[in-house]
GROMACS .gro file of C-alpha atoms in nm:
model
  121
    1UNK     CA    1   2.015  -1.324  -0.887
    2UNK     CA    2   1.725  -1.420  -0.662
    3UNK     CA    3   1.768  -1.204  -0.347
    4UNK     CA    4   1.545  -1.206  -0.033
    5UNK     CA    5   1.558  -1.016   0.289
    6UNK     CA    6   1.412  -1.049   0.606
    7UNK     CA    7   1.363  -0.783   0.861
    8UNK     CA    8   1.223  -0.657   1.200
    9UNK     CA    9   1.320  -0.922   1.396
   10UNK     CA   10   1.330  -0.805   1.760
   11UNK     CA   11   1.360  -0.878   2.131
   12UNK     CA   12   0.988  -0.844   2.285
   13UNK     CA   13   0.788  -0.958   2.584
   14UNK     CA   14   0.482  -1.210   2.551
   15UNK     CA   15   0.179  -1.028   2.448
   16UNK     CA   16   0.350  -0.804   2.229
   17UNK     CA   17   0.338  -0.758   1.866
   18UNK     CA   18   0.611  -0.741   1.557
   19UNK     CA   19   0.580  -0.717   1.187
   20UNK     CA   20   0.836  -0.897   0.950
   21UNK     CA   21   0.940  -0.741   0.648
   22UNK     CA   22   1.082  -0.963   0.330
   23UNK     CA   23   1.223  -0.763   0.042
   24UNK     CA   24   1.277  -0.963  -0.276
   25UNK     CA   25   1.436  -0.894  -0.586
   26UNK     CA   26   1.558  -1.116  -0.889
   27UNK     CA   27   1.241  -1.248  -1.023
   28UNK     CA   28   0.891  -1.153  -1.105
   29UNK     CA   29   0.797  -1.132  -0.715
   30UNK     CA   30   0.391  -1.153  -0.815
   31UNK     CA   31   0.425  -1.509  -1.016
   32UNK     CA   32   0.506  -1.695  -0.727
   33UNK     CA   33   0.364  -1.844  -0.376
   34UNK     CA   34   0.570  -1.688  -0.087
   35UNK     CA   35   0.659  -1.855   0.251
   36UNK     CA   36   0.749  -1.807   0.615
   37UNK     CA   37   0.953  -2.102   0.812
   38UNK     CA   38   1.085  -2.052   1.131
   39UNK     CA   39   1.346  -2.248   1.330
   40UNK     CA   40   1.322  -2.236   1.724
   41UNK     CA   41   1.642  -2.286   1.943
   42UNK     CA   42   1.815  -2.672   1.897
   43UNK     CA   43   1.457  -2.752   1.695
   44UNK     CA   44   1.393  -2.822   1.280
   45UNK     CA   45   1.270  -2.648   1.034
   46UNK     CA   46   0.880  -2.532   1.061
   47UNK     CA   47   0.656  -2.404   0.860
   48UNK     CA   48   0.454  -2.136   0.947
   49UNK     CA   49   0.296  -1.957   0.639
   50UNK     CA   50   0.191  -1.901   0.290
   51UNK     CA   51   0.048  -1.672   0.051
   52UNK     CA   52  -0.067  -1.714  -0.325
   53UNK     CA   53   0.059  -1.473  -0.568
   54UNK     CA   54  -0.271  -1.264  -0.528
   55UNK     CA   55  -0.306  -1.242  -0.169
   56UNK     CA   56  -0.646  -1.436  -0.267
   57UNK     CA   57  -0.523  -1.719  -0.041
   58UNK     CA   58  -0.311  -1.809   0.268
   59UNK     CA   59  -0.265  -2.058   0.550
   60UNK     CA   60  -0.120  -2.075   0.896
   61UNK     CA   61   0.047  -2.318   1.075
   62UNK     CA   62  -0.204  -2.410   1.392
   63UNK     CA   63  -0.015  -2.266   1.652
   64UNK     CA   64  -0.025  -1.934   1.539
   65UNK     CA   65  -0.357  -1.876   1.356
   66UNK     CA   66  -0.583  -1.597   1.505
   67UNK     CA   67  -0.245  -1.413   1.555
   68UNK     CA   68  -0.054  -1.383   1.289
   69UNK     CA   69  -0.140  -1.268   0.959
   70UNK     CA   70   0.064  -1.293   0.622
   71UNK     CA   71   0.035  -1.039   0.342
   72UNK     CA   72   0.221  -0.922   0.054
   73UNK     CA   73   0.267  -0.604  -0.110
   74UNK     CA   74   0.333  -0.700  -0.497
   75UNK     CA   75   0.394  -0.320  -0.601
   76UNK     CA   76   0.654  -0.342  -0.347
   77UNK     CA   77   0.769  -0.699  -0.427
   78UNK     CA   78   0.786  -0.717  -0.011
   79UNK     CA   79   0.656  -1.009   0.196
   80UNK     CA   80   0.509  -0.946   0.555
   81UNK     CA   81   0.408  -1.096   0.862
   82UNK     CA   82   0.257  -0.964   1.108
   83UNK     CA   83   0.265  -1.154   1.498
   84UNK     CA   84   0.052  -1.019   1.745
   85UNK     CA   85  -0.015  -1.200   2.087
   86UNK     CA   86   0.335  -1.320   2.101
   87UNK     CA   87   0.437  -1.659   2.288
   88UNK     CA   88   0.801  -1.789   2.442
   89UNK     CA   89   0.708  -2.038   2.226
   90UNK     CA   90   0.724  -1.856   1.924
   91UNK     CA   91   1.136  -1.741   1.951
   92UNK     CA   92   1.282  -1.847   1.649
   93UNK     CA   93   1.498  -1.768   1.378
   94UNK     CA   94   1.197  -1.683   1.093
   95UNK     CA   95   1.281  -1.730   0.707
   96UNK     CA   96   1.157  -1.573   0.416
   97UNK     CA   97   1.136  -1.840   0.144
   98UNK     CA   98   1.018  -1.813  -0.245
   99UNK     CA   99   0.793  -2.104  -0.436
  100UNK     CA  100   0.948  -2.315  -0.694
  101UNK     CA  101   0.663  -2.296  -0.893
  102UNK     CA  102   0.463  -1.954  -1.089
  103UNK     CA  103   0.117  -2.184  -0.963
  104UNK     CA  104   0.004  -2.382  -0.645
  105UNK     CA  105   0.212  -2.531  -0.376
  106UNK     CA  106   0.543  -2.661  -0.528
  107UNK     CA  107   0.820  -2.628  -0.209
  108UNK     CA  108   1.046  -2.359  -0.185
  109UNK     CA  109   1.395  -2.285  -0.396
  110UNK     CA  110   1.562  -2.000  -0.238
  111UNK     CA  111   1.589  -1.907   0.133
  112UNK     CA  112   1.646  -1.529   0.286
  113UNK     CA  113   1.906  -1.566   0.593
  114UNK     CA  114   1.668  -1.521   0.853
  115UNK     CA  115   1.575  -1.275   1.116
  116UNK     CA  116   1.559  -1.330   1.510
  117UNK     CA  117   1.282  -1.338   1.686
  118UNK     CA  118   1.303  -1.341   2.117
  119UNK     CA  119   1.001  -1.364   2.299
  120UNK     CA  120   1.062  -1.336   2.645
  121UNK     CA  121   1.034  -1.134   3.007
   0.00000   0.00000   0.00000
């Protein structure tokens, strides 16, 4: 069973940094795309990352780009992302999500629960 785990979610102040863990088990973790969405308070669904299965390539919501970086240790079948200069705007609840697809950009099939993120004085 696909199983995925998000972690590090914390309560910080703006400026400050945190680094999101994802631990995934179930499948071949290095033959697919991984994703971060977030959901803000009373807002949708938004996406905010991806990686390919190589860590060759990756893209950013524009909102957050110069400040957070996405990365994946395969060896480790673990998903990160790491937030620096953080933003009010950036409390959420952030998901760890897994590609439908072993190539390209396809969606996403399973979901982790989701861990909190507060940015705030």
């Amino acid at each position: 069973q696909v199983q995925l785990v998000e972690s590090g979610g914390a309560l910080v102040q703006p400026g400050g940094s945190l680094r999101l863990s994802c631990v995934a088990s179930g499948f071949t973790f290095d033959r697919y795309w991984m994703y971060w969405v977030r959901q803000a308070p009373g807002k949708g669904l938004e996406w905010v990352s991806d990686i390919d299965t190589s860590a060759d390539t990756s893209d950013y919501i524009e909102s957050v780009k110069g400040r957070f970086i996405i990365s994946r240790d395969n060896a480790k079948s673990t998903l990160y992302l790491q937030m620096n200069s953080l933003q009010p705007e950036d409390t959420a609840v952030y998901f760890c999500a897994k590609g439908i697809a072993t190539i390209g950009r396809d969606g996403m099939d399973y979901w982790g629960k989701g861990t909190l993120v507060t940015v705030s004085s």
